[in-house]
Amino acid sequence: MKMRLDKSVCPWWNGPGLFEALDVVEIRPRDPKGPFRMPIIDKFKDMGTVVMGKVESGAMREGDSLLVMPDKAQVKVLAIYYDEDKATRAGPGENLQVKLSGFPEEDILSGFVLCSVAKPIATVTEFTAQLQIFELLDNAILTAGCRAVLHIHSVVEECKIVELLQQIDPKTKKPMKKKVLFVKNGAVIVCRIQVYFLPFHSLGNSNVYSPTFGII
């Protein structure tokens, strides 16, 4: 796997070895000057509220004011830790523990996002996404109305395919002209996805938790 084998040993494989394939993987750039984004994967109490997560965009410093979305709760960064080591700032790609003030630990859920006050994330219940259909287990086709489970960062939520908008030609990567009513395994589609509301706690005048999908 790690290197190309001679055709006499492996005549059925013409592709690269594992290390060659890894070397050409395009790494997604992370912007240290972009708006701050850190999806929260866990939390605990330790003389205050401590949240854990990985910085996806932007930078954070001790003393910064941030928002916990979707609750729009303003918090202050009291301390930043890499494992057991304390730091004064953190940038993209860093796995952190962050001690906060201004928001109780019991009100934070896995999947909430710590973000910039000036440019907070939007909260949505429906969005457009491009999907690659690898394998349909229970049904031979995928149509509008199909239900699924959506995994984004640390969030796992039920969702529904509301509408199939376009099918993408896998060779040309361009939208196909014909109206798409259903697709099978191997298809690439653009569709509208709706996330279900989960009763949780008050968000302003609303009594629902609005997940923050597809925005980071």
PDB file of C-alpha atoms in Angstrom, residues 26-204:
ATOM      1  CA  GLU A  26      -5.176  19.214  -1.228  1.00  0.00           C
ATOM      2  CA  ILE A  27      -5.189  20.614   2.306  1.00  0.00           C
ATOM      3  CA  ARG A  28      -8.022  23.016   3.014  1.00  0.00           C
ATOM      4  CA  PRO A  29      -6.575  26.441   3.873  1.00  0.00           C
ATOM      5  CA  ARG A  30      -7.396  27.922   7.268  1.00  0.00           C
ATOM      6  CA  ASP A  31      -7.467  31.698   7.543  1.00  0.00           C
ATOM      7  CA  PRO A  32      -5.878  33.072  10.739  1.00  0.00           C
ATOM      8  CA  LYS A  33      -7.287  36.516   9.890  1.00  0.00           C
ATOM      9  CA  GLY A  34     -10.803  35.287   9.158  1.00  0.00           C
ATOM     10  CA  PRO A  35     -13.790  35.488  11.537  1.00  0.00           C
ATOM     11  CA  PHE A  36     -13.278  33.263  14.578  1.00  0.00           C
ATOM     12  CA  ARG A  37     -14.990  29.849  14.474  1.00  0.00           C
ATOM     13  CA  MET A  38     -14.611  26.993  16.968  1.00  0.00           C
ATOM     14  CA  PRO A  39     -17.256  24.232  17.013  1.00  0.00           C
ATOM     15  CA  ILE A  40     -17.657  22.937  20.581  1.00  0.00           C
ATOM     16  CA  ILE A  41     -17.226  19.171  20.890  1.00  0.00           C
ATOM     17  CA  ASP A  42     -17.425  18.885  24.688  1.00  0.00           C
ATOM     18  CA  LYS A  43     -17.639  20.923  27.900  1.00  0.00           C
ATOM     19  CA  PHE A  44     -17.040  20.493  31.627  1.00  0.00           C
ATOM     20  CA  LYS A  45     -16.906  22.439  34.884  1.00  0.00           C
ATOM     21  CA  ASP A  46     -13.550  23.354  36.408  1.00  0.00           C
ATOM     22  CA  MET A  47     -13.904  26.450  38.577  1.00  0.00           C
ATOM     23  CA  GLY A  48     -16.050  27.800  35.734  1.00  0.00           C
ATOM     24  CA  THR A  49     -17.139  26.761  32.243  1.00  0.00           C
ATOM     25  CA  VAL A  50     -14.544  25.022  30.038  1.00  0.00           C
ATOM     26  CA  VAL A  51     -15.289  24.124  26.395  1.00  0.00           C
ATOM     27  CA  MET A  52     -13.254  21.935  24.036  1.00  0.00           C
ATOM     28  CA  GLY A  53     -12.912  22.119  20.263  1.00  0.00           C
ATOM     29  CA  LYS A  54     -10.737  22.832  17.231  1.00  0.00           C
ATOM     30  CA  VAL A  55     -10.331  26.305  15.763  1.00  0.00           C
ATOM     31  CA  GLU A  56     -11.558  26.254  12.154  1.00  0.00           C
ATOM     32  CA  SER A  57     -10.959  29.935  11.324  1.00  0.00           C
ATOM     33  CA  GLY A  58      -9.531  33.079  12.878  1.00  0.00           C
ATOM     34  CA  ALA A  59      -7.526  33.563  16.065  1.00  0.00           C
ATOM     35  CA  MET A  60      -8.386  33.998  19.734  1.00  0.00           C
ATOM     36  CA  ARG A  61      -6.583  35.712  22.600  1.00  0.00           C
ATOM     37  CA  GLU A  62      -6.996  35.603  26.343  1.00  0.00           C
ATOM     38  CA  GLY A  63      -9.436  38.358  27.309  1.00  0.00           C
ATOM     39  CA  ASP A  64     -11.357  38.319  23.996  1.00  0.00           C
ATOM     40  CA  SER A  65     -15.142  38.698  23.941  1.00  0.00           C
ATOM     41  CA  LEU A  66     -16.866  36.029  21.809  1.00  0.00           C
ATOM     42  CA  LEU A  67     -20.362  34.677  21.123  1.00  0.00           C
ATOM     43  CA  VAL A  68     -21.722  31.207  21.803  1.00  0.00           C
ATOM     44  CA  MET A  69     -24.101  30.439  18.962  1.00  0.00           C
ATOM     45  CA  PRO A  70     -26.943  29.762  18.422  1.00  0.00           C
ATOM     46  CA  ASP A  71     -27.802  31.200  21.863  1.00  0.00           C
ATOM     47  CA  LYS A  72     -26.142  34.553  21.036  1.00  0.00           C
ATOM     48  CA  ALA A  73     -24.609  34.536  24.515  1.00  0.00           C
ATOM     49  CA  GLN A  74     -21.612  36.852  24.891  1.00  0.00           C
ATOM     50  CA  VAL A  75     -18.709  35.328  26.832  1.00  0.00           C
ATOM     51  CA  LYS A  76     -15.191  36.326  27.827  1.00  0.00           C
ATOM     52  CA  VAL A  77     -12.113  34.131  27.315  1.00  0.00           C
ATOM     53  CA  LEU A  78     -10.480  33.672  30.725  1.00  0.00           C
ATOM     54  CA  ALA A  79      -7.820  31.115  29.751  1.00  0.00           C
ATOM     55  CA  ILE A  80      -6.633  29.017  26.782  1.00  0.00           C
ATOM     56  CA  TYR A  81      -5.036  25.580  27.161  1.00  0.00           C
ATOM     57  CA  TYR A  82      -3.248  23.208  24.777  1.00  0.00           C
ATOM     58  CA  ASP A  83      -3.621  19.965  26.729  1.00  0.00           C
ATOM     59  CA  GLU A  84      -2.195  21.032  30.117  1.00  0.00           C
ATOM     60  CA  ASP A  85      -0.178  23.985  28.806  1.00  0.00           C
ATOM     61  CA  LYS A  86      -1.596  27.471  29.156  1.00  0.00           C
ATOM     62  CA  ALA A  87      -1.346  29.876  26.185  1.00  0.00           C
ATOM     63  CA  THR A  88      -2.263  33.502  25.533  1.00  0.00           C
ATOM     64  CA  ARG A  89      -3.491  33.014  21.944  1.00  0.00           C
ATOM     65  CA  ALA A  90      -4.558  30.275  19.498  1.00  0.00           C
ATOM     66  CA  GLY A  91      -4.929  30.017  15.734  1.00  0.00           C
ATOM     67  CA  PRO A  92      -6.566  27.788  13.105  1.00  0.00           C
ATOM     68  CA  GLY A  93      -6.178  24.023  13.432  1.00  0.00           C
ATOM     69  CA  GLU A  94      -5.445  24.108  17.163  1.00  0.00           C
ATOM     70  CA  ASN A  95      -7.265  21.717  19.522  1.00  0.00           C
ATOM     71  CA  LEU A  96      -8.060  23.683  22.659  1.00  0.00           C
ATOM     72  CA  GLN A  97      -9.664  23.858  26.048  1.00  0.00           C
ATOM     73  CA  VAL A  98     -11.066  27.350  26.652  1.00  0.00           C
ATOM     74  CA  LYS A  99     -12.277  28.650  30.013  1.00  0.00           C
ATOM     75  CA  LEU A 100     -15.181  31.078  29.610  1.00  0.00           C
ATOM     76  CA  SER A 101     -17.164  33.408  31.814  1.00  0.00           C
ATOM     77  CA  GLY A 102     -20.691  34.648  31.204  1.00  0.00           C
ATOM     78  CA  PHE A 103     -22.424  31.398  30.187  1.00  0.00           C
ATOM     79  CA  PRO A 104     -23.270  28.401  32.424  1.00  0.00           C
ATOM     80  CA  GLU A 105     -21.810  25.016  31.442  1.00  0.00           C
ATOM     81  CA  GLU A 106     -25.189  23.246  31.601  1.00  0.00           C
ATOM     82  CA  ASP A 107     -26.608  25.482  28.841  1.00  0.00           C
ATOM     83  CA  ILE A 108     -23.903  24.525  26.292  1.00  0.00           C
ATOM     84  CA  LEU A 109     -24.498  21.643  23.876  1.00  0.00           C
ATOM     85  CA  SER A 110     -22.042  19.747  21.727  1.00  0.00           C
ATOM     86  CA  GLY A 111     -22.323  21.384  18.308  1.00  0.00           C
ATOM     87  CA  PHE A 112     -22.627  24.958  19.556  1.00  0.00           C
ATOM     88  CA  VAL A 113     -20.082  27.304  17.972  1.00  0.00           C
ATOM     89  CA  LEU A 114     -17.784  29.795  19.671  1.00  0.00           C
ATOM     90  CA  CYS A 115     -17.446  32.664  17.222  1.00  0.00           C
ATOM     91  CA  SER A 116     -16.612  36.291  16.523  1.00  0.00           C
ATOM     92  CA  VAL A 117     -18.913  39.000  17.888  1.00  0.00           C
ATOM     93  CA  ALA A 118     -18.418  41.179  14.780  1.00  0.00           C
ATOM     94  CA  LYS A 119     -19.096  38.318  12.309  1.00  0.00           C
ATOM     95  CA  PRO A 120     -21.117  35.587  14.030  1.00  0.00           C
ATOM     96  CA  ILE A 121     -22.301  32.508  12.178  1.00  0.00           C
ATOM     97  CA  ALA A 122     -25.856  32.373  10.881  1.00  0.00           C
ATOM     98  CA  THR A 123     -28.290  29.825  12.310  1.00  0.00           C
ATOM     99  CA  VAL A 124     -30.336  27.934   9.744  1.00  0.00           C
ATOM    100  CA  THR A 125     -32.968  25.231   9.507  1.00  0.00           C
ATOM    101  CA  GLU A 126     -32.715  24.728   5.727  1.00  0.00           C
ATOM    102  CA  PHE A 127     -29.784  25.038   3.305  1.00  0.00           C
ATOM    103  CA  THR A 128     -28.494  24.012  -0.127  1.00  0.00           C
ATOM    104  CA  ALA A 129     -25.796  21.336  -0.342  1.00  0.00           C
ATOM    105  CA  GLN A 130     -23.979  19.278  -2.974  1.00  0.00           C
ATOM    106  CA  LEU A 131     -23.994  15.558  -2.170  1.00  0.00           C
ATOM    107  CA  GLN A 132     -22.156  12.540  -3.575  1.00  0.00           C
ATOM    108  CA  ILE A 133     -24.313   9.409  -3.235  1.00  0.00           C
ATOM    109  CA  PHE A 134     -21.998   6.487  -2.425  1.00  0.00           C
ATOM    110  CA  GLU A 135     -24.381   3.784  -1.275  1.00  0.00           C
ATOM    111  CA  LEU A 136     -28.107   3.734  -0.603  1.00  0.00           C
ATOM    112  CA  LEU A 137     -28.657   0.986   1.934  1.00  0.00           C
ATOM    113  CA  ASP A 138     -32.417   0.637   2.367  1.00  0.00           C
ATOM    114  CA  ASN A 139     -33.738   2.213  -0.829  1.00  0.00           C
ATOM    115  CA  ALA A 140     -32.574   1.865  -4.411  1.00  0.00           C
ATOM    116  CA  ILE A 141     -33.259   5.548  -5.118  1.00  0.00           C
ATOM    117  CA  LEU A 142     -33.085   8.912  -3.340  1.00  0.00           C
ATOM    118  CA  THR A 143     -35.941  11.383  -3.820  1.00  0.00           C
ATOM    119  CA  ALA A 144     -37.354  14.502  -2.191  1.00  0.00           C
ATOM    120  CA  GLY A 145     -38.828  13.542   1.175  1.00  0.00           C
ATOM    121  CA  CYS A 146     -36.077  11.051   2.085  1.00  0.00           C
ATOM    122  CA  ARG A 147     -34.893  11.286   5.682  1.00  0.00           C
ATOM    123  CA  ALA A 148     -31.304  10.931   6.831  1.00  0.00           C
ATOM    124  CA  VAL A 149     -28.871  11.692   9.658  1.00  0.00           C
ATOM    125  CA  LEU A 150     -26.571  14.678   9.206  1.00  0.00           C
ATOM    126  CA  HIS A 151     -23.059  14.680  10.723  1.00  0.00           C
ATOM    127  CA  ILE A 152     -21.223  18.050  10.784  1.00  0.00           C
ATOM    128  CA  HIS A 153     -18.298  18.575  13.170  1.00  0.00           C
ATOM    129  CA  SER A 154     -19.656  17.241  16.482  1.00  0.00           C
ATOM    130  CA  VAL A 155     -23.357  17.596  15.597  1.00  0.00           C
ATOM    131  CA  VAL A 156     -25.543  14.612  14.700  1.00  0.00           C
ATOM    132  CA  GLU A 157     -29.108  15.545  13.726  1.00  0.00           C
ATOM    133  CA  GLU A 158     -32.009  14.154  11.723  1.00  0.00           C
ATOM    134  CA  CYS A 159     -32.721  15.899   8.424  1.00  0.00           C
ATOM    135  CA  LYS A 160     -34.920  15.619   5.339  1.00  0.00           C
ATOM    136  CA  ILE A 161     -34.172  16.098   1.637  1.00  0.00           C
ATOM    137  CA  VAL A 162     -36.713  18.787   0.735  1.00  0.00           C
ATOM    138  CA  GLU A 163     -35.979  19.172  -2.983  1.00  0.00           C
ATOM    139  CA  LEU A 164     -33.563  17.833  -5.612  1.00  0.00           C
ATOM    140  CA  LEU A 165     -32.413  20.916  -7.515  1.00  0.00           C
ATOM    141  CA  GLN A 166     -29.805  19.656  -9.996  1.00  0.00           C
ATOM    142  CA  GLN A 167     -27.827  16.585 -10.921  1.00  0.00           C
ATOM    143  CA  ILE A 168     -24.119  17.141 -11.619  1.00  0.00           C
ATOM    144  CA  ASP A 169     -22.368  15.317 -14.473  1.00  0.00           C
ATOM    145  CA  PRO A 170     -19.465  13.496 -12.729  1.00  0.00           C
ATOM    146  CA  LYS A 171     -17.257  13.832 -15.824  1.00  0.00           C
ATOM    147  CA  THR A 172     -17.740  17.507 -16.711  1.00  0.00           C
ATOM    148  CA  LYS A 173     -18.648  18.661 -13.137  1.00  0.00           C
ATOM    149  CA  LYS A 174     -21.425  20.778 -14.704  1.00  0.00           C
ATOM    150  CA  PRO A 175     -25.179  20.704 -13.956  1.00  0.00           C
ATOM    151  CA  MET A 176     -27.257  18.475 -16.225  1.00  0.00           C
ATOM    152  CA  LYS A 177     -30.193  20.108 -18.016  1.00  0.00           C
ATOM    153  CA  LYS A 178     -32.823  17.467 -17.330  1.00  0.00           C
ATOM    154  CA  LYS A 179     -35.122  17.840 -14.320  1.00  0.00           C
ATOM    155  CA  VAL A 180     -34.065  15.455 -11.568  1.00  0.00           C
ATOM    156  CA  LEU A 181     -36.805  13.512  -9.764  1.00  0.00           C
ATOM    157  CA  PHE A 182     -34.637  10.793  -8.203  1.00  0.00           C
ATOM    158  CA  VAL A 183     -31.020   9.576  -8.194  1.00  0.00           C
ATOM    159  CA  LYS A 184     -29.212   6.283  -7.630  1.00  0.00           C
ATOM    160  CA  ASN A 185     -25.830   5.214  -6.261  1.00  0.00           C
ATOM    161  CA  GLY A 186     -22.898   7.195  -7.636  1.00  0.00           C
ATOM    162  CA  ALA A 187     -24.884  10.346  -8.444  1.00  0.00           C
ATOM    163  CA  VAL A 188     -23.795  13.874  -7.541  1.00  0.00           C
ATOM    164  CA  ILE A 189     -26.668  16.216  -6.747  1.00  0.00           C
ATOM    165  CA  VAL A 190     -27.467  19.696  -5.476  1.00  0.00           C
ATOM    166  CA  CYS A 191     -30.391  19.609  -3.055  1.00  0.00           C
ATOM    167  CA  ARG A 192     -32.192  21.473  -0.292  1.00  0.00           C
ATOM    168  CA  ILE A 193     -31.822  19.951   3.178  1.00  0.00           C
ATOM    169  CA  GLN A 194     -34.106  20.730   6.093  1.00  0.00           C
ATOM    170  CA  VAL A 195     -32.995  20.183   9.697  1.00  0.00           C
ATOM    171  CA  TYR A 196     -35.583  19.300  12.302  1.00  0.00           C
ATOM    172  CA  PHE A 197     -36.159  21.599  15.263  1.00  0.00           C
ATOM    173  CA  LEU A 198     -35.241  20.020  18.592  1.00  0.00           C
ATOM    174  CA  PRO A 199     -37.046  21.253  21.713  1.00  0.00           C
ATOM    175  CA  PHE A 200     -34.379  22.391  24.149  1.00  0.00           C
ATOM    176  CA  HIS A 201     -34.360  25.830  25.681  1.00  0.00           C
ATOM    177  CA  SER A 202     -35.209  29.439  24.987  1.00  0.00           C
ATOM    178  CA  LEU A 203     -33.599  31.298  22.112  1.00  0.00           C
ATOM    179  CA  GLY A 204     -35.032  34.787  22.449  1.00  0.00           C
TER     180      GLY A 204
END
